[in-house]
Amino acid sequence: MADVQEAVGRELDRIAPVLDPLGDLFSSAGHELALVGGPVRDAMLGRAHNDLDFATSARPDDTERLLRSWSDAVWTMGRDFGTIGCRKGPWVVEVTTYRSESYDPASRKPSVDFGDTLEGDLGRRDFSVNAMAVALPRREFVDPYGGVVDLAHRLLRTPGRPEDSFSDDPLRMLRAARFAAQLGFAVDQGVVAAMSAMADRIDIVSAERIRDELVKLVLAPYPRAGLSLLVETGLAQRVLPELPALALERDEHHRHKDVYEHTLTVLEQSIDQEGRLADLTGGGPDLVSRLAALMHDVGKPRTRRFVEGGQVTFHHHDVVGAKLTRARLQALRFPTETIDAVSKLVELHLRFHGYGDGEWTDSAVRRYVRDAGDQLERLHVLTRADCTTRNQRKAERLRRTYDELEARIARLSEEEELAAMRPDLDGTQIMDALGIGPGPEVGKAYRFLLDLRLDHGPMGEDAARAALLDWWGRQA
């Protein structure tokens, strides 16, 4: 406990440039103010925050007036929920009026009622480890629901009855899974039971809010823990049904692997390789590659067939999976660029297995690069992660073969600039050579020259023009 107190003291001293003036400002105006939620929890875990959340007895109009007198910039988009935000130097601050919120059983949006006490405000928060506060300006620690004890036991528990908490805001059921993934905490069995019993309540929450929680979960350090909890409680069946569908019944001889467990392992192995994606991500977790790992086999349940001898096949599960992935991500309101990238990776994730022991021609390698496009590095990660065999000889053979493919890509890229793969003639040169104007014929000619480029590599303008004229003469 002494270590925790010391860590909290250091963090409070670090953020004193915000705590002290704001505490004095609100106190002088006759209002209570407290640092709350994640910043308090993470201070005890030794984690620093520059985004700070406060709760106050002041109503939004008073909060806005006080913050404008102190901060560099103020925003009020959250006013309807009692929240006023501001920036002061490197600090981002949100101050929210004490409140309680609840859901009408038929409504997707919470109703907000302002409260009058800090303890009442903390009681409406999702978990006890997020229901701690530091009252300002005197820096008094407030923990009415045993958050410190739960933090010590690495346990997620609601301040009151979980049924009441989840009834007030069903999204908290997803937050339980998200915090399990972010913090590596266990979830109280009473909370798990309530999540299972009330899973259908998540249906009233908007797709956008569900998406945001799933993104945070997938990007967390321990996504397997959160995803497993969603499957165990039945929530995944309602928000990401393709995941529990992977828990296929095995045939009696256990001749095919557990696709659900395989998927979670592929996700973890993909995360282990994210260092390769630093140029795309800046070094942080990569949502696209993690979603691709999570969704890469979702086509298997629909394509599973038992054949003679008890063998199981999943023909075309890559193509079917890409369609299912696109539909699910669209339903969750993901951005188009994310949907396109993840769907492409799912569709291409088996392509390498046609490489065999390296028999691909240079033309096939060029097409692999062309089809992957700007997702090539992520495709490398997904393909390598997709090897979960316990047969070490087989795993080593696959690794060596993919090493060889990457080496060939690197060699061809250096020789032919694969990343900028285009025909030897552009559209203007095609029209000049054929004596035609803009139109669909130019597109057909362009695709002919691109296929030629893929098959034979760079030809030079003269050879490409001769081939184009020969092709054109055979079109009549």
One Martini backbone bead per residue (centre of mass of N, CA, C, O) as a GRO file, in nm:
protein
  476
    1MET     BB    1   0.055   0.064  -0.018
    2ALA     BB    2   0.295   0.257  -0.013
    3ASP     BB    3   0.350   0.242  -0.316
    4VAL     BB    4   0.082   0.361  -0.403
    5GLN     BB    5   0.102   0.632  -0.256
    6GLU     BB    6   0.359   0.718  -0.401
    7ALA     BB    7   0.248   0.710  -0.691
    8VAL     BB    8   0.020   0.913  -0.645
    9GLY     BB    9   0.192   1.149  -0.550
   10ARG     BB   10   0.359   1.180  -0.808
   11GLU     BB   11   0.118   1.232  -0.999
   12LEU     BB   12  -0.001   1.479  -0.853
   13ASP     BB   13   0.254   1.650  -0.889
   14ARG     BB   14   0.259   1.644  -1.201
   15ILE     BB   15  -0.058   1.767  -1.214
   16ALA     BB   16  -0.060   2.038  -1.047
   17PRO     BB   17  -0.101   2.259  -1.279
   18VAL     BB   18  -0.411   2.169  -1.262
   19LEU     BB   19  -0.522   2.104  -0.980
   20ASP     BB   20  -0.471   2.365  -0.818
   21PRO     BB   21  -0.616   2.589  -0.987
   22LEU     BB   22  -0.889   2.441  -1.015
   23GLY     BB   23  -0.952   2.397  -0.719
   24ASP     BB   24  -0.950   2.700  -0.645
   25LEU     BB   25  -1.156   2.802  -0.851
   26PHE     BB   26  -1.405   2.633  -0.755
   27SER     BB   27  -1.394   2.695  -0.454
   28SER     BB   28  -1.425   3.009  -0.478
   29ALA     BB   29  -1.720   2.952  -0.626
   30GLY     BB   30  -1.862   2.708  -0.447
   31HIS     BB   31  -1.729   2.438  -0.562
   32GLU     BB   32  -1.688   2.119  -0.644
   33LEU     BB   33  -1.382   1.910  -0.696
   34ALA     BB   34  -1.275   1.609  -0.889
   35LEU     BB   35  -1.076   1.356  -0.943
   36VAL     BB   36  -1.153   1.093  -1.186
   37GLY     BB   37  -1.117   0.769  -1.256
   38GLY     BB   38  -0.867   0.676  -1.458
   39PRO     BB   39  -0.646   0.866  -1.333
   40VAL     BB   40  -0.662   0.733  -1.052
   41ARG     BB   41  -0.613   0.442  -1.123
   42ASP     BB   42  -0.340   0.492  -1.286
   43ALA     BB   43  -0.181   0.611  -1.054
   44MET     BB   44  -0.177   0.332  -0.899
   45LEU     BB   45  -0.031   0.194  -1.165
   46GLY     BB   46   0.186   0.409  -1.284
   47ARG     BB   47   0.015   0.598  -1.480
   48ALA     BB   48   0.006   0.842  -1.717
   49HIS     BB   49  -0.174   1.163  -1.763
   50ASN     BB   50  -0.316   1.428  -1.992
   51ASP     BB   51  -0.605   1.319  -1.947
   52LEU     BB   52  -0.862   1.481  -1.756
   53ASP     BB   53  -1.102   1.397  -1.501
   54PHE     BB   54  -1.394   1.568  -1.377
   55ALA     BB   55  -1.594   1.650  -1.092
   56THR     BB   56  -1.902   1.848  -1.023
   57SER     BB   57  -2.139   2.072  -0.880
   58ALA     BB   58  -2.142   2.225  -1.123
   59ARG     BB   59  -2.286   2.367  -1.375
   60PRO     BB   60  -2.219   2.408  -1.702
   61ASP     BB   61  -2.217   2.720  -1.705
   62ASP     BB   62  -2.012   2.751  -1.474
   63THR     BB   63  -1.788   2.581  -1.594
   64GLU     BB   64  -1.740   2.747  -1.847
   65ARG     BB   65  -1.666   3.013  -1.710
   66LEU     BB   66  -1.419   2.907  -1.553
   67LEU     BB   67  -1.254   2.786  -1.793
   68ARG     BB   68  -1.227   3.053  -1.958
   69SER     BB   69  -1.044   3.190  -1.725
   70TRP     BB   70  -0.796   2.954  -1.770
   71SER     BB   71  -0.788   2.860  -2.057
   72ASP     BB   72  -0.720   2.826  -2.408
   73ALA     BB   73  -0.969   2.620  -2.457
   74VAL     BB   74  -1.320   2.556  -2.547
   75TRP     BB   75  -1.571   2.289  -2.520
   76THR     BB   76  -1.948   2.185  -2.572
   77MET     BB   77  -2.055   1.903  -2.687
   78GLY     BB   78  -2.125   1.776  -2.377
   79ARG     BB   79  -2.350   1.942  -2.234
   80ASP     BB   80  -2.597   1.737  -2.223
   81PHE     BB   81  -2.389   1.562  -2.016
   82GLY     BB   82  -2.220   1.791  -1.842
   83THR     BB   83  -1.975   1.859  -2.049
   84ILE     BB   84  -1.658   2.033  -2.027
   85GLY     BB   85  -1.397   2.138  -2.235
   86CYS     BB   86  -1.025   2.165  -2.230
   87ARG     BB   87  -0.720   2.361  -2.280
   88LYS     BB   88  -0.381   2.343  -2.118
   89GLY     BB   89  -0.160   2.321  -2.301
   90PRO     BB   90  -0.096   1.972  -2.263
   91TRP     BB   91  -0.383   1.974  -2.146
   92VAL     BB   92  -0.677   1.765  -2.104
   93VAL     BB   93  -1.010   1.868  -2.008
   94GLU     BB   94  -1.286   1.726  -1.811
   95VAL     BB   95  -1.602   1.857  -1.694
   96THR     BB   96  -1.851   1.703  -1.477
   97THR     BB   97  -2.146   1.684  -1.367
   98TYR     BB   98  -2.307   1.556  -1.148
   99ARG     BB   99  -2.450   1.220  -1.205
  100SER     BB  100  -2.722   1.044  -1.367
  101GLU     BB  101  -2.790   0.747  -1.566
  102SER     BB  102  -3.040   0.621  -1.801
  103TYR     BB  103  -3.246   0.370  -1.953
  104ASP     BB  104  -3.466   0.315  -2.172
  105PRO     BB  105  -3.566   0.014  -2.292
  106ALA     BB  106  -3.622   0.166  -2.598
  107SER     BB  107  -3.348   0.320  -2.581
  108ARG     BB  108  -3.024   0.445  -2.706
  109LYS     BB  109  -3.037   0.683  -2.496
  110PRO     BB  110  -2.937   0.859  -2.237
  111SER     BB  111  -3.041   0.989  -1.944
  112VAL     BB  112  -2.991   1.307  -1.769
  113ASP     BB  113  -2.903   1.361  -1.425
  114PHE     BB  114  -2.833   1.577  -1.187
  115GLY     BB  115  -2.624   1.604  -0.911
  116ASP     BB  116  -2.479   1.665  -0.554
  117THR     BB  117  -2.272   1.419  -0.523
  118LEU     BB  118  -1.990   1.237  -0.530
  119GLU     BB  119  -2.090   0.959  -0.435
  120GLY     BB  120  -2.324   0.942  -0.636
  121ASP     BB  121  -2.147   0.960  -0.889
  122LEU     BB  122  -1.969   0.707  -0.831
  123GLY     BB  123  -2.216   0.499  -0.816
  124ARG     BB  124  -2.260   0.529  -1.154
  125ARG     BB  125  -2.025   0.372  -1.216
  126ASP     BB  126  -1.899   0.090  -1.353
  127PHE     BB  127  -1.638   0.061  -1.155
  128SER     BB  128  -1.463   0.068  -0.867
  129VAL     BB  129  -1.184   0.149  -1.008
  130ASN     BB  130  -1.366   0.412  -1.126
  131ALA     BB  131  -1.477   0.508  -0.809
  132MET     BB  132  -1.249   0.719  -0.769
  133ALA     BB  133  -1.110   1.003  -0.578
  134VAL     BB  134  -0.987   1.356  -0.578
  135ALA     BB  135  -1.026   1.603  -0.368
  136LEU     BB  136  -1.062   1.953  -0.414
  137PRO     BB  137  -0.767   2.103  -0.296
  138ARG     BB  138  -0.689   1.872  -0.060
  139ARG     BB  139  -0.642   1.575  -0.161
  140GLU     BB  140  -0.882   1.375  -0.110
  141PHE     BB  141  -0.951   1.050  -0.067
  142VAL     BB  142  -1.212   0.865  -0.255
  143ASP     BB  143  -1.366   0.527  -0.145
  144PRO     BB  144  -1.684   0.392  -0.124
  145TYR     BB  145  -1.632   0.093  -0.311
  146GLY     BB  146  -1.340  -0.052  -0.302
  147GLY     BB  147  -1.117   0.002  -0.527
  148VAL     BB  148  -0.843  -0.065  -0.396
  149VAL     BB  149  -0.897  -0.363  -0.344
  150ASP     BB  150  -0.959  -0.440  -0.640
  151LEU     BB  151  -0.687  -0.350  -0.747
  152ALA     BB  152  -0.517  -0.549  -0.579
  153HIS     BB  153  -0.697  -0.801  -0.710
  154ARG     BB  154  -0.766  -0.761  -1.003
  155LEU     BB  155  -1.084  -0.644  -1.007
  156LEU     BB  156  -1.411  -0.653  -1.151
  157ARG     BB  157  -1.653  -0.428  -1.001
  158THR     BB  158  -1.939  -0.307  -0.900
  159PRO     BB  159  -2.065  -0.080  -0.683
  160GLY     BB  160  -2.318  -0.239  -0.730
  161ARG     BB  161  -2.543  -0.387  -0.885
  162PRO     BB  162  -2.503  -0.513  -1.196
  163GLU     BB  163  -2.799  -0.498  -1.293
  164ASP     BB  164  -2.823  -0.191  -1.250
  165SER     BB  165  -2.586  -0.096  -1.420
  166PHE     BB  166  -2.677  -0.238  -1.696
  167SER     BB  167  -2.950  -0.099  -1.710
  168ASP     BB  168  -2.846   0.191  -1.731
  169ASP     BB  169  -2.577   0.067  -1.906
  170PRO     BB  170  -2.512  -0.178  -2.134
  171LEU     BB  171  -2.215  -0.104  -2.223
  172ARG     BB  172  -2.074  -0.213  -1.961
  173MET     BB  173  -2.038  -0.500  -2.062
  174LEU     BB  174  -1.816  -0.424  -2.266
  175ARG     BB  175  -1.627  -0.287  -2.062
  176ALA     BB  176  -1.548  -0.535  -1.909
  177ALA     BB  177  -1.394  -0.657  -2.147
  178ARG     BB  178  -1.207  -0.419  -2.202
  179PHE     BB  179  -1.067  -0.409  -1.919
  180ALA     BB  180  -0.960  -0.694  -1.928
  181ALA     BB  181  -0.778  -0.625  -2.179
  182GLN     BB  182  -0.623  -0.374  -2.060
  183LEU     BB  183  -0.553  -0.486  -1.744
  184GLY     BB  184  -0.581  -0.801  -1.671
  185PHE     BB  185  -0.849  -0.856  -1.532
  186ALA     BB  186  -1.075  -0.986  -1.344
  187VAL     BB  187  -1.418  -1.105  -1.322
  188ASP     BB  188  -1.677  -1.099  -1.150
  189GLN     BB  189  -1.918  -1.339  -1.122
  190GLY     BB  190  -2.160  -1.147  -1.098
  191VAL     BB  191  -2.098  -0.998  -1.360
  192VAL     BB  192  -2.106  -1.239  -1.552
  193ALA     BB  193  -2.397  -1.323  -1.491
  194ALA     BB  194  -2.527  -1.056  -1.583
  195MET     BB  195  -2.425  -1.060  -1.872
  196SER     BB  196  -2.572  -1.322  -1.952
  197ALA     BB  197  -2.870  -1.232  -1.867
  198MET     BB  198  -2.832  -0.926  -2.034
  199ALA     BB  199  -2.735  -0.935  -2.337
  200ASP     BB  200  -2.994  -0.817  -2.489
  201ARG     BB  201  -2.949  -0.511  -2.397
  202ILE     BB  202  -2.737  -0.431  -2.625
  203ASP     BB  203  -2.951  -0.367  -2.858
  204ILE     BB  204  -2.992  -0.048  -2.770
  205VAL     BB  205  -2.717   0.005  -2.874
  206SER     BB  206  -2.523   0.160  -3.071
  207ALA     BB  207  -2.300   0.084  -3.314
  208GLU     BB  208  -2.087   0.302  -3.243
  209ARG     BB  209  -2.043   0.225  -2.943
  210ILE     BB  210  -1.965  -0.065  -2.992
  211ARG     BB  211  -1.726  -0.015  -3.174
  212ASP     BB  212  -1.552   0.149  -2.975
  213GLU     BB  213  -1.517  -0.086  -2.773
  214LEU     BB  214  -1.394  -0.294  -2.966
  215VAL     BB  215  -1.146  -0.133  -3.040
  216LYS     BB  216  -1.026  -0.115  -2.755
  217LEU     BB  217  -1.005  -0.418  -2.717
  218VAL     BB  218  -0.829  -0.496  -2.967
  219LEU     BB  219  -0.595  -0.276  -2.874
  220ALA     BB  220  -0.523  -0.428  -2.643
  221PRO     BB  221  -0.300  -0.630  -2.468
  222TYR     BB  222  -0.565  -0.854  -2.393
  223PRO     BB  223  -0.794  -0.960  -2.608
  224ARG     BB  224  -0.864  -1.251  -2.530
  225ALA     BB  225  -1.007  -1.192  -2.262
  226GLY     BB  226  -1.241  -1.022  -2.382
  227LEU     BB  227  -1.345  -1.217  -2.602
  228SER     BB  228  -1.403  -1.458  -2.417
  229LEU     BB  229  -1.619  -1.310  -2.250
  230LEU     BB  230  -1.817  -1.256  -2.481
  231VAL     BB  231  -1.866  -1.554  -2.545
  232GLU     BB  232  -1.947  -1.665  -2.264
  233THR     BB  233  -2.204  -1.445  -2.233
  234GLY     BB  234  -2.327  -1.379  -2.543
  235LEU     BB  235  -2.239  -1.103  -2.667
  236ALA     BB  236  -2.106  -1.186  -2.935
  237GLN     BB  237  -2.372  -1.285  -3.071
  238ARG     BB  238  -2.467  -0.963  -3.091
  239VAL     BB  239  -2.184  -0.807  -3.205
  240LEU     BB  240  -1.994  -1.086  -3.306
  241PRO     BB  241  -2.104  -1.373  -3.440
  242GLU     BB  242  -1.850  -1.488  -3.594
  243LEU     BB  243  -1.690  -1.584  -3.347
  244PRO     BB  244  -1.862  -1.816  -3.210
  245ALA     BB  245  -1.892  -1.974  -3.487
  246LEU     BB  246  -1.590  -2.098  -3.467
  247ALA     BB  247  -1.703  -2.313  -3.257
  248LEU     BB  248  -1.676  -2.590  -3.381
  249GLU     BB  249  -1.769  -2.893  -3.426
  250ARG     BB  250  -1.615  -3.174  -3.390
  251ASP     BB  251  -1.507  -3.440  -3.500
  252GLU     BB  252  -1.467  -3.754  -3.367
  253HIS     BB  253  -1.141  -3.745  -3.462
  254HIS     BB  254  -1.005  -3.465  -3.453
  255ARG     BB  255  -0.910  -3.346  -3.764
  256HIS     BB  256  -0.974  -3.049  -3.671
  257LYS     BB  257  -0.929  -2.750  -3.572
  258ASP     BB  258  -0.984  -2.498  -3.353
  259VAL     BB  259  -1.091  -2.207  -3.483
  260TYR     BB  260  -1.118  -2.022  -3.240
  261GLU     BB  261  -0.839  -2.067  -3.110
  262HIS     BB  262  -0.681  -2.006  -3.361
  263THR     BB  263  -0.768  -1.710  -3.387
  264LEU     BB  264  -0.648  -1.608  -3.116
  265THR     BB  265  -0.359  -1.688  -3.191
  266VAL     BB  266  -0.331  -1.515  -3.443
  267LEU     BB  267  -0.368  -1.251  -3.300
  268GLU     BB  268  -0.121  -1.275  -3.112
  269GLN     BB  269   0.088  -1.318  -3.346
  270SER     BB  270   0.032  -1.047  -3.478
  271ILE     BB  271   0.116  -0.869  -3.241
  272ASP     BB  272   0.416  -0.972  -3.232
  273GLN     BB  273   0.455  -0.823  -3.541
  274GLU     BB  274   0.407  -0.501  -3.524
  275GLY     BB  275   0.695  -0.390  -3.576
  276ARG     BB  276   0.661  -0.406  -3.896
  277LEU     BB  277   0.432  -0.149  -3.876
  278ALA     BB  278   0.562   0.129  -3.794
  279ASP     BB  279   0.519   0.296  -4.061
  280LEU     BB  280   0.197   0.287  -4.018
  281THR     BB  281   0.172   0.343  -3.677
  282GLY     BB  282   0.430   0.447  -3.501
  283GLY     BB  283   0.427   0.172  -3.292
  284GLY     BB  284   0.149   0.085  -3.254
  285PRO     BB  285  -0.136  -0.044  -3.268
  286ASP     BB  286  -0.317  -0.247  -3.522
  287LEU     BB  287  -0.631  -0.264  -3.637
  288VAL     BB  288  -0.627  -0.405  -3.913
  289SER     BB  289  -0.458  -0.660  -3.837
  290ARG     BB  290  -0.641  -0.752  -3.604
  291LEU     BB  291  -0.904  -0.783  -3.763
  292ALA     BB  292  -0.795  -0.983  -3.969
  293ALA     BB  293  -0.728  -1.205  -3.765
  294LEU     BB  294  -1.020  -1.230  -3.647
  295MET     BB  295  -1.162  -1.271  -3.960
  296HIS     BB  296  -1.012  -1.482  -4.155
  297ASP     BB  297  -1.226  -1.749  -4.072
  298VAL     BB  298  -1.546  -1.673  -4.103
  299GLY     BB  299  -1.602  -1.873  -4.360
  300LYS     BB  300  -1.604  -2.167  -4.244
  301PRO     BB  301  -1.895  -2.238  -4.151
  302ARG     BB  302  -2.016  -2.205  -4.455
  303THR     BB  303  -1.781  -2.420  -4.592
  304ARG     BB  304  -1.827  -2.675  -4.449
  305ARG     BB  305  -1.703  -3.008  -4.533
  306PHE     BB  306  -1.768  -3.352  -4.557
  307VAL     BB  307  -1.562  -3.613  -4.649
  308GLU     BB  308  -1.417  -3.874  -4.740
  309GLY     BB  309  -1.277  -4.002  -4.438
  310GLY     BB  310  -1.345  -3.734  -4.247
  311GLN     BB  311  -1.287  -3.492  -4.392
  312VAL     BB  312  -1.222  -3.136  -4.405
  313THR     BB  313  -1.366  -2.851  -4.570
  314PHE     BB  314  -1.299  -2.482  -4.692
  315HIS     BB  315  -1.395  -2.378  -4.957
  316HIS     BB  316  -1.372  -2.035  -5.007
  317HIS     BB  317  -1.340  -1.888  -4.721
  318ASP     BB  318  -1.205  -1.625  -4.813
  319VAL     BB  319  -1.437  -1.503  -4.982
  320VAL     BB  320  -1.664  -1.532  -4.777
  321GLY     BB  321  -1.518  -1.380  -4.546
  322ALA     BB  322  -1.499  -1.104  -4.685
  323LYS     BB  323  -1.805  -1.057  -4.697
  324LEU     BB  324  -1.863  -1.083  -4.393
  325THR     BB  325  -1.673  -0.861  -4.303
  326ARG     BB  326  -1.801  -0.627  -4.451
  327ALA     BB  327  -2.080  -0.649  -4.321
  328ARG     BB  328  -1.995  -0.616  -4.024
  329LEU     BB  329  -1.839  -0.343  -4.045
  330GLN     BB  330  -2.079  -0.188  -4.153
  331ALA     BB  331  -2.273  -0.237  -3.911
  332LEU     BB  332  -2.041  -0.088  -3.719
  333ARG     BB  333  -1.934   0.176  -3.869
  334PHE     BB  334  -1.690   0.165  -4.031
  335PRO     BB  335  -1.462   0.276  -4.215
  336THR     BB  336  -1.401   0.226  -4.540
  337GLU     BB  337  -1.089   0.182  -4.527
  338THR     BB  338  -1.106  -0.046  -4.319
  339ILE     BB  339  -1.289  -0.240  -4.468
  340ASP     BB  340  -1.111  -0.276  -4.720
  341ALA     BB  341  -0.853  -0.380  -4.582
  342VAL     BB  342  -0.965  -0.625  -4.426
  343SER     BB  343  -1.103  -0.770  -4.663
  344LYS     BB  344  -0.851  -0.810  -4.832
  345LEU     BB  345  -0.694  -0.985  -4.629
  346VAL     BB  346  -0.898  -1.214  -4.610
  347GLU     BB  347  -0.891  -1.286  -4.918
  348LEU     BB  348  -0.551  -1.326  -4.914
  349HIS     BB  349  -0.457  -1.535  -4.680
  350LEU     BB  350  -0.415  -1.798  -4.893
  351ARG     BB  351  -0.221  -1.735  -5.130
  352PHE     BB  352   0.054  -1.856  -5.032
  353HIS     BB  353  -0.036  -2.169  -5.050
  354GLY     BB  354   0.038  -2.165  -5.371
  355TYR     BB  355   0.363  -2.163  -5.347
  356GLY     BB  356   0.478  -2.387  -5.189
  357ASP     BB  357   0.834  -2.435  -5.274
  358GLY     BB  358   0.873  -2.190  -5.499
  359GLU     BB  359   0.720  -2.205  -5.800
  360TRP     BB  360   0.684  -1.930  -5.860
  361THR     BB  361   0.664  -1.689  -6.065
  362ASP     BB  362   0.726  -1.368  -6.124
  363SER     BB  363   0.435  -1.310  -6.203
  364ALA     BB  364   0.305  -1.412  -5.937
  365VAL     BB  365   0.451  -1.214  -5.752
  366ARG     BB  366   0.342  -0.957  -5.880
  367ARG     BB  367   0.042  -1.022  -5.819
  368TYR     BB  368   0.066  -1.030  -5.516
  369VAL     BB  369   0.149  -0.735  -5.490
  370ARG     BB  370  -0.083  -0.605  -5.647
  371ASP     BB  371  -0.322  -0.718  -5.472
  372ALA     BB  372  -0.220  -0.597  -5.197
  373GLY     BB  373  -0.070  -0.343  -5.210
  374ASP     BB  374  -0.088  -0.143  -4.921
  375GLN     BB  375  -0.114  -0.451  -4.763
  376LEU     BB  376   0.148  -0.622  -4.767
  377GLU     BB  377   0.265  -0.611  -4.477
  378ARG     BB  378   0.006  -0.725  -4.348
  379LEU     BB  379   0.011  -0.992  -4.504
  380HIS     BB  380   0.267  -1.097  -4.384
  381VAL     BB  381   0.165  -1.107  -4.094
  382LEU     BB  382  -0.086  -1.287  -4.132
  383THR     BB  383   0.049  -1.533  -4.264
  384ARG     BB  384   0.242  -1.596  -4.030
  385ALA     BB  385   0.021  -1.609  -3.801
  386ASP     BB  386  -0.145  -1.859  -3.940
  387CYS     BB  387   0.074  -2.035  -3.796
  388THR     BB  388  -0.032  -2.307  -3.550
  389THR     BB  389   0.142  -2.538  -3.556
  390ARG     BB  390   0.304  -2.808  -3.368
  391ASN     BB  391   0.477  -2.866  -3.614
  392GLN     BB  392   0.796  -2.776  -3.641
  393ARG     BB  393   0.870  -2.855  -3.929
  394LYS     BB  394   0.635  -2.715  -4.069
  395ALA     BB  395   0.682  -2.431  -3.957
  396GLU     BB  396   0.969  -2.398  -4.072
  397ARG     BB  397   0.895  -2.434  -4.369
  398LEU     BB  398   0.701  -2.194  -4.388
  399ARG     BB  399   0.902  -1.978  -4.305
  400ARG     BB  400   1.110  -2.022  -4.530
  401THR     BB  401   0.916  -1.979  -4.767
  402TYR     BB  402   0.842  -1.685  -4.688
  403ASP     BB  403   1.120  -1.573  -4.696
  404GLU     BB  404   1.154  -1.624  -5.000
  405LEU     BB  405   0.924  -1.447  -5.096
  406GLU     BB  406   1.028  -1.182  -4.976
  407ALA     BB  407   1.295  -1.186  -5.129
  408ARG     BB  408   1.168  -1.171  -5.411
  409ILE     BB  409   1.020  -0.909  -5.371
  410ALA     BB  410   1.270  -0.739  -5.312
  411ARG     BB  411   1.416  -0.791  -5.578
  412LEU     BB  412   1.190  -0.692  -5.771
  413SER     BB  413   1.161  -0.413  -5.648
  414GLU     BB  414   1.448  -0.317  -5.717
  415GLU     BB  415   1.424  -0.377  -6.033
  416GLU     BB  416   1.082  -0.274  -6.078
  417GLU     BB  417   0.903  -0.116  -5.891
  418LEU     BB  418   0.638  -0.255  -5.760
  419ALA     BB  419   0.489  -0.027  -5.601
  420ALA     BB  420   0.474   0.119  -5.914
  421MET     BB  421   0.282  -0.057  -6.086
  422ARG     BB  422   0.296  -0.012  -6.441
  423PRO     BB  423   0.271   0.048  -6.738
  424ASP     BB  424   0.474   0.155  -7.006
  425LEU     BB  425   0.200   0.303  -7.068
  426ASP     BB  426  -0.002   0.558  -7.079
  427GLY     BB  427  -0.293   0.697  -7.168
  428THR     BB  428  -0.177   0.896  -7.375
  429GLN     BB  429   0.002   0.691  -7.527
  430ILE     BB  430  -0.228   0.507  -7.613
  431MET     BB  431  -0.386   0.713  -7.784
  432ASP     BB  432  -0.156   0.778  -7.978
  433ALA     BB  433  -0.104   0.487  -8.086
  434LEU     BB  434  -0.428   0.441  -8.169
  435GLY     BB  435  -0.597   0.702  -8.241
  436ILE     BB  436  -0.760   0.783  -7.972
  437GLY     BB  437  -0.988   0.858  -7.740
  438PRO     BB  438  -1.161   0.876  -7.484
  439GLY     BB  439  -1.241   0.556  -7.324
  440PRO     BB  440  -1.287   0.217  -7.282
  441GLU     BB  441  -1.045   0.131  -7.462
  442VAL     BB  442  -0.823   0.242  -7.277
  443GLY     BB  443  -0.875   0.050  -7.038
  444LYS     BB  444  -0.823  -0.213  -7.190
  445ALA     BB  445  -0.531  -0.144  -7.274
  446TYR     BB  446  -0.420  -0.103  -6.992
  447ARG     BB  447  -0.478  -0.394  -6.889
  448PHE     BB  448  -0.304  -0.536  -7.097
  449LEU     BB  449  -0.033  -0.399  -7.011
  450LEU     BB  450  -0.039  -0.491  -6.718
  451ASP     BB  451  -0.032  -0.794  -6.772
  452LEU     BB  452   0.232  -0.780  -6.926
  453ARG     BB  453   0.398  -0.671  -6.689
  454LEU     BB  454   0.343  -0.910  -6.497
  455ASP     BB  455   0.459  -1.136  -6.687
  456HIS     BB  456   0.749  -0.965  -6.795
  457GLY     BB  457   0.787  -0.698  -6.709
  458PRO     BB  458   0.979  -0.473  -6.819
  459MET     BB  459   0.987  -0.343  -7.175
  460GLY     BB  460   0.933  -0.079  -7.277
  461GLU     BB  461   0.796   0.134  -7.501
  462ASP     BB  462   0.839  -0.006  -7.775
  463ALA     BB  463   0.741  -0.294  -7.701
  464ALA     BB  464   0.465  -0.205  -7.594
  465ARG     BB  465   0.363  -0.076  -7.855
  466ALA     BB  466   0.378  -0.328  -8.031
  467ALA     BB  467   0.188  -0.502  -7.857
  468LEU     BB  468  -0.055  -0.312  -7.873
  469LEU     BB  469  -0.093  -0.317  -8.182
  470ASP     BB  470  -0.137  -0.617  -8.203
  471TRP     BB  471  -0.384  -0.631  -8.019
  472TRP     BB  472  -0.559  -0.425  -8.175
  473GLY     BB  473  -0.566  -0.589  -8.444
  474ARG     BB  474  -0.736  -0.835  -8.279
  475GLN     BB  475  -1.024  -0.684  -8.204
  476ALA     BB  476  -1.214  -0.713  -8.469
   0.00000   0.00000   0.00000
